[in-house]
């Protein structure tokens, strides 16, 4: 008998009559000769390729674009065999001529290898550095993700790491390294603030300049449970006001203090509060079991041995141990912000509420961030 490759076309030609059958016969014969000249095997075959589930999306591409391109280049047909799927793998079936199947398999493997491998890295930062790294209202998280192209998942109430914030970084290795560098920069900035031994002493003014201050005494600043806020005001004809910039967040958000008698009053208040709350028995007496947003409390500032008035702006409750909860504080006389454990926050005596809140929020006039983005860059 003749070989099987020539038998197929003969049988097909015999079974089909007329001009159509003759054309089909000649087409198959020409294809057979072409395959013989190129030393190729023309028999259609099928190859099943096992792909891990995490790589299936990479191989298929967006809306199947990658797999359609591979099929076009290799003259094959590729589809997923759902019935062979396991918990870890999917099976791609490639049908076509052997050489096309081999090329398709190579292109699939190259597509997988060309993609950066996704990794996960956990970073812990102290609660006290939350604002420096993540922002007052976590606004820095988006910035870190945009700069590093790495995804951040933040867990502020970490059960395994009390007093710390757990940050999970997900992405390729180079993106994770970049995100770690940005976080480290934030930690170093936070540490520098605490370690600055030459930081200008707060509230040390010789005398007011360019300001005629009216030292009006007001013993009734606390009315209806509301404490008055210090304001910018000038009584001189030149309309100049001498201020001290106590805290800067952005050009559109910073805080100043009036230079004048109120500065001396605040200096005196801080000394009295520090002397009182530094004593262990007074801390125990004014210990708070629970706080609410908006409460005015007293707490020390990190890296500083002094105690200051602060407002509770947010509470992060630890459901397992309330005393391990943390609070976001705004220091009402300076504008600084910090995350503190609730055990570090104390009840404020009413006689420390007479002085107006000294931090005056300000912004530079007629400015905005460059471009369409409404946020300020670092």
Tab-separated table of N, CA, C and O in Angstrom, residues 303-373:
chain	number	residue	atom	x	y	z
A	303	UNK	N	9.322	63.487	71.173
A	303	UNK	CA	10.618	64.126	71.151
A	303	UNK	C	10.686	65.365	72.015
A	303	UNK	O	11.686	66.076	72.022
A	304	UNK	N	9.609	65.633	72.751
A	304	UNK	CA	9.536	66.823	73.592
A	304	UNK	C	9.024	66.382	74.960
A	304	UNK	O	8.079	65.605	75.057
A	305	UNK	N	9.594	66.897	76.009
A	305	UNK	CA	9.174	66.527	77.360
A	305	UNK	C	8.046	67.404	77.886
A	305	UNK	O	7.609	67.241	79.021
A	306	UNK	N	7.556	68.321	77.061
A	306	UNK	CA	6.494	69.231	77.488
A	306	UNK	C	5.120	68.677	77.127
A	306	UNK	O	4.982	67.827	76.234
A	307	UNK	N	4.096	69.187	77.818
A	307	UNK	CA	2.714	68.782	77.584
A	307	UNK	C	1.945	69.948	76.984
A	307	UNK	O	2.145	71.108	77.362
A	308	UNK	N	1.020	69.603	76.045
A	308	UNK	CA	0.303	70.628	75.309
A	308	UNK	C	-1.175	70.260	75.184
A	308	UNK	O	-1.566	69.090	75.291
A	309	UNK	N	-1.966	71.274	74.906
A	309	UNK	CA	-3.383	71.044	74.665
A	309	UNK	C	-3.569	70.480	73.253
A	309	UNK	O	-2.877	70.867	72.318
A	310	UNK	N	-4.544	69.579	73.116
A	310	UNK	CA	-4.760	68.936	71.818
A	310	UNK	C	-6.240	68.606	71.643
A	310	UNK	O	-6.973	68.451	72.615
A	311	UNK	N	-6.628	68.499	70.394
A	311	UNK	CA	-8.007	68.138	70.053
A	311	UNK	C	-8.028	66.771	69.385
A	311	UNK	O	-7.211	66.479	68.506
A	312	UNK	N	-8.964	65.920	69.808
A	312	UNK	CA	-9.106	64.588	69.221
A	312	UNK	C	-9.858	64.722	67.896
A	312	UNK	O	-11.003	65.180	67.863
A	313	UNK	N	-9.216	64.348	66.783
A	313	UNK	CA	-9.844	64.471	65.474
A	313	UNK	C	-10.261	63.122	64.888
A	313	UNK	O	-11.106	63.063	64.002
A	314	UNK	N	-9.679	62.035	65.391
A	314	UNK	CA	-10.061	60.710	64.901
A	314	UNK	C	-9.642	59.656	65.914
A	314	UNK	O	-8.646	59.829	66.623
A	315	UNK	N	-10.424	58.589	66.001
A	315	UNK	CA	-10.154	57.504	66.947
A	315	UNK	C	-10.042	56.197	66.174
A	315	UNK	O	-10.898	55.891	65.338
A	316	UNK	N	-8.983	55.436	66.428
A	316	UNK	CA	-8.797	54.114	65.825
A	316	UNK	C	-8.957	53.079	66.929
A	316	UNK	O	-8.051	52.846	67.729
A	317	UNK	N	-10.132	52.478	66.989
A	317	UNK	CA	-10.491	51.619	68.113
A	317	UNK	C	-9.908	50.218	67.934
A	317	UNK	O	-10.015	49.615	66.858
A	318	UNK	N	-9.272	49.733	68.978
A	318	UNK	CA	-8.845	48.336	69.046
A	318	UNK	C	-9.975	47.561	69.699
A	318	UNK	O	-10.261	47.726	70.887
A	319	UNK	N	-10.650	46.731	68.928
A	319	UNK	CA	-11.842	46.049	69.424
A	319	UNK	C	-11.537	45.043	70.524
A	319	UNK	O	-12.419	44.692	71.310
A	320	UNK	N	-10.307	44.571	70.583
A	320	UNK	CA	-9.952	43.573	71.589
A	320	UNK	C	-9.504	44.217	72.901
A	320	UNK	O	-9.724	43.665	73.977
A	321	UNK	N	-8.866	45.362	72.803
A	321	UNK	CA	-8.409	46.064	74.002
A	321	UNK	C	-8.510	47.558	73.738
A	321	UNK	O	-7.685	48.130	73.032
A	322	UNK	N	-9.535	48.203	74.316
A	322	UNK	CA	-9.770	49.614	74.029
A	322	UNK	C	-8.584	50.475	74.445
A	322	UNK	O	-8.295	51.491	73.808
A	323	UNK	N	-7.885	50.085	75.507
A	323	UNK	CA	-6.756	50.884	75.977
A	323	UNK	C	-5.578	50.841	74.994
A	323	UNK	O	-4.635	51.619	75.124
A	324	UNK	N	-5.628	49.917	74.029
A	324	UNK	CA	-4.614	49.868	72.982
A	324	UNK	C	-5.032	50.679	71.754
A	324	UNK	O	-4.301	50.741	70.763
A	325	UNK	N	-6.191	51.334	71.838
A	325	UNK	CA	-6.652	52.169	70.730
A	325	UNK	C	-5.748	53.390	70.592
A	325	UNK	O	-5.049	53.774	71.535
A	326	UNK	N	-5.779	53.999	69.421
A	326	UNK	CA	-4.984	55.195	69.176
A	326	UNK	C	-5.896	56.342	68.748
A	326	UNK	O	-7.020	56.113	68.266
A	327	UNK	N	-5.407	57.559	68.927
A	327	UNK	CA	-6.173	58.748	68.549
A	327	UNK	C	-5.287	59.678	67.737
A	327	UNK	O	-4.080	59.762	67.954
A	328	UNK	N	-5.889	60.349	66.763
A	328	UNK	CA	-5.198	61.387	66.004
A	328	UNK	C	-5.430	62.713	66.713
A	328	UNK	O	-6.576	63.101	66.945
A	329	UNK	N	-4.345	63.388	67.056
A	329	UNK	CA	-4.429	64.638	67.803
A	329	UNK	C	-3.952	65.809	66.964
A	329	UNK	O	-2.965	65.694	66.232
A	330	UNK	N	-4.644	66.923	67.062
A	330	UNK	CA	-4.179	68.207	66.539
A	330	UNK	C	-3.837	69.088	67.730
A	330	UNK	O	-4.693	69.356	68.584
A	331	UNK	N	-2.585	69.525	67.815
A	331	UNK	CA	-2.179	70.389	68.915
A	331	UNK	C	-2.662	71.810	68.610
A	331	UNK	O	-2.148	72.466	67.695
A	332	UNK	N	-3.652	72.256	69.385
A	332	UNK	CA	-4.421	73.450	69.047
A	332	UNK	C	-3.630	74.743	69.198
A	332	UNK	O	-4.064	75.790	68.700
A	333	UNK	N	-2.482	74.711	69.848
A	333	UNK	CA	-1.689	75.919	70.023
A	333	UNK	C	-0.524	76.012	69.051
A	333	UNK	O	0.164	77.035	69.001
A	334	UNK	N	-0.292	74.938	68.262
A	334	UNK	CA	0.858	74.919	67.359
A	334	UNK	C	0.526	74.444	65.955
A	334	UNK	O	1.217	74.788	65.007
A	335	UNK	N	-0.522	73.632	65.802
A	335	UNK	CA	-0.867	73.105	64.490
A	335	UNK	C	-0.272	71.751	64.195
A	335	UNK	O	-0.622	71.118	63.201
A	336	UNK	N	0.666	71.291	65.037
A	336	UNK	CA	1.245	69.961	64.843
A	336	UNK	C	0.169	68.891	65.010
A	336	UNK	O	-0.858	69.108	65.659
A	337	UNK	N	0.427	67.732	64.454
A	337	UNK	CA	-0.482	66.600	64.587
A	337	UNK	C	0.325	65.354	64.909
A	337	UNK	O	1.485	65.225	64.512
A	338	UNK	N	-0.304	64.436	65.616
A	338	UNK	CA	0.406	63.219	66.014
A	338	UNK	C	-0.599	62.140	66.390
A	338	UNK	O	-1.711	62.443	66.822
A	339	UNK	N	-0.191	60.891	66.186
A	339	UNK	CA	-0.997	59.748	66.611
A	339	UNK	C	-0.480	59.276	67.961
A	339	UNK	O	0.720	59.032	68.124
A	340	UNK	N	-1.381	59.144	68.910
A	340	UNK	CA	-1.008	58.745	70.266
A	340	UNK	C	-1.861	57.577	70.727
A	340	UNK	O	-3.026	57.436	70.336
A	341	UNK	N	-1.259	56.750	71.584
A	341	UNK	CA	-2.045	55.735	72.272
A	341	UNK	C	-2.963	56.430	73.262
A	341	UNK	O	-2.621	57.469	73.834
A	342	UNK	N	-4.149	55.871	73.475
A	342	UNK	CA	-5.101	56.498	74.383
A	342	UNK	C	-4.554	56.561	75.808
A	342	UNK	O	-4.942	57.416	76.604
A	343	UNK	N	-3.603	55.700	76.132
A	343	UNK	CA	-2.999	55.730	77.461
A	343	UNK	C	-2.066	56.927	77.643
A	343	UNK	O	-1.677	57.249	78.771
A	344	UNK	N	-1.704	57.611	76.526
A	344	UNK	CA	-0.827	58.774	76.589
A	344	UNK	C	-1.608	60.086	76.569
A	344	UNK	O	-1.025	61.158	76.488
A	345	UNK	N	-2.925	59.984	76.621
A	345	UNK	CA	-3.792	61.159	76.554
A	345	UNK	C	-4.490	61.322	77.899
A	345	UNK	O	-4.990	60.348	78.468
A	346	UNK	N	-4.522	62.552	78.407
A	346	UNK	CA	-5.070	62.798	79.737
A	346	UNK	C	-6.144	63.880	79.698
A	346	UNK	O	-6.194	64.712	78.784
A	347	UNK	N	-6.995	63.840	80.719
A	347	UNK	CA	-8.028	64.850	80.869
A	347	UNK	C	-7.384	66.216	81.130
A	347	UNK	O	-6.399	66.327	81.865
A	348	UNK	N	-7.948	67.259	80.506
A	348	UNK	CA	-7.404	68.605	80.666
A	348	UNK	C	-8.164	69.336	81.768
A	348	UNK	O	-9.397	69.408	81.742
A	349	UNK	N	-7.430	69.882	82.703
A	349	UNK	CA	-8.052	70.658	83.778
A	349	UNK	C	-8.683	71.924	83.203
A	349	UNK	O	-8.136	72.544	82.295
A	350	UNK	N	-9.823	72.332	83.775
A	350	UNK	CA	-10.567	73.466	83.228
A	350	UNK	C	-9.798	74.774	83.349
A	350	UNK	O	-9.983	75.678	82.523
A	351	UNK	N	-8.925	74.891	84.338
A	351	UNK	CA	-8.184	76.146	84.479
A	351	UNK	C	-7.128	76.321	83.383
A	351	UNK	O	-6.551	77.392	83.238
A	352	UNK	N	-6.899	75.255	82.586
A	352	UNK	CA	-5.973	75.364	81.456
A	352	UNK	C	-6.702	75.697	80.153
A	352	UNK	O	-6.098	75.657	79.079
A	353	UNK	N	-7.980	76.028	80.251
A	353	UNK	CA	-8.770	76.317	79.065
A	353	UNK	C	-9.027	77.810	78.863
A	353	UNK	O	-9.694	78.206	77.923
A	354	UNK	N	-8.515	78.632	79.747
A	354	UNK	CA	-8.829	80.058	79.669
A	354	UNK	C	-8.153	80.751	78.489
A	354	UNK	O	-8.705	81.677	77.898
A	355	UNK	N	-6.970	80.311	78.145
A	355	UNK	CA	-6.248	80.941	77.047
A	355	UNK	C	-6.814	80.474	75.714
A	355	UNK	O	-7.115	79.292	75.516
A	356	UNK	N	-6.969	81.425	74.791
A	356	UNK	CA	-7.450	81.075	73.454
A	356	UNK	C	-6.510	80.064	72.778
A	356	UNK	O	-5.319	80.038	73.060
A	357	UNK	N	-7.064	79.284	71.866
A	357	UNK	CA	-6.232	78.401	71.062
A	357	UNK	C	-5.340	79.274	70.189
A	357	UNK	O	-5.826	80.119	69.428
A	358	UNK	N	-4.035	79.047	70.243
A	358	UNK	CA	-3.082	79.981	69.645
A	358	UNK	C	-2.728	79.687	68.191
A	358	UNK	O	-2.253	80.553	67.477
A	359	UNK	N	-2.912	78.462	67.732
A	359	UNK	CA	-2.555	78.118	66.346
A	359	UNK	C	-3.624	78.650	65.394
A	359	UNK	O	-4.788	78.268	65.471
A	360	UNK	N	-3.229	79.524	64.487
A	360	UNK	CA	-4.155	80.148	63.546
A	360	UNK	C	-3.916	79.545	62.166
A	360	UNK	O	-2.833	79.712	61.589
A	361	UNK	N	-4.878	78.820	61.610
A	361	UNK	CA	-4.681	78.206	60.284
A	361	UNK	C	-4.655	79.263	59.197
A	361	UNK	O	-5.452	80.195	59.185
A	362	UNK	N	-3.708	79.128	58.262
A	362	UNK	CA	-3.536	80.106	57.180
A	362	UNK	C	-3.263	79.396	55.861
A	362	UNK	O	-2.953	78.205	55.835
A	363	UNK	N	-3.339	80.168	54.791
A	363	UNK	CA	-2.923	79.690	53.476
A	363	UNK	C	-2.391	80.874	52.686
A	363	UNK	O	-2.777	82.025	52.925
A	364	UNK	N	-1.499	80.602	51.740
A	364	UNK	CA	-1.003	81.657	50.871
A	364	UNK	C	-2.089	82.018	49.858
A	364	UNK	O	-2.762	81.131	49.317
A	365	UNK	N	-2.257	83.307	49.619
A	365	UNK	CA	-3.331	83.770	48.743
A	365	UNK	C	-3.002	83.561	47.267
A	365	UNK	O	-1.845	83.636	46.860
A	366	UNK	N	-4.041	83.270	46.498
A	366	UNK	CA	-3.966	83.228	45.027
A	366	UNK	C	-2.939	82.232	44.511
A	366	UNK	O	-2.195	82.500	43.563
A	367	UNK	N	-2.881	81.074	45.111
A	367	UNK	CA	-1.981	80.027	44.629
A	367	UNK	C	-2.745	78.719	44.523
A	367	UNK	O	-3.774	78.528	45.167
A	368	UNK	N	-2.231	77.821	43.704
A	368	UNK	CA	-2.809	76.488	43.563
A	368	UNK	C	-1.728	75.561	43.016
A	368	UNK	O	-0.744	76.031	42.437
A	369	UNK	N	-1.899	74.238	43.174
A	369	UNK	CA	-0.908	73.300	42.630
A	369	UNK	C	-0.848	73.381	41.110
A	369	UNK	O	-1.837	73.695	40.443
A	370	UNK	N	0.320	73.110	40.543
A	370	UNK	CA	0.486	73.104	39.092
A	370	UNK	C	-0.264	71.922	38.493
A	370	UNK	O	-0.254	70.825	39.039
A	371	UNK	N	-0.922	72.134	37.364
A	371	UNK	CA	-1.613	71.056	36.680
A	371	UNK	C	-3.029	70.886	37.188
A	371	UNK	O	-3.542	71.651	38.007
A	372	UNK	N	-3.672	69.823	36.710
A	372	UNK	CA	-5.072	69.580	37.045
A	372	UNK	C	-5.243	68.926	38.412
A	372	UNK	O	-6.327	68.955	38.983
A	373	UNK	N	-4.169	68.305	38.926
A	373	UNK	CA	-4.247	67.649	40.231
A	373	UNK	C	-4.377	68.703	41.328
A	373	UNK	O	-3.662	69.686	41.353
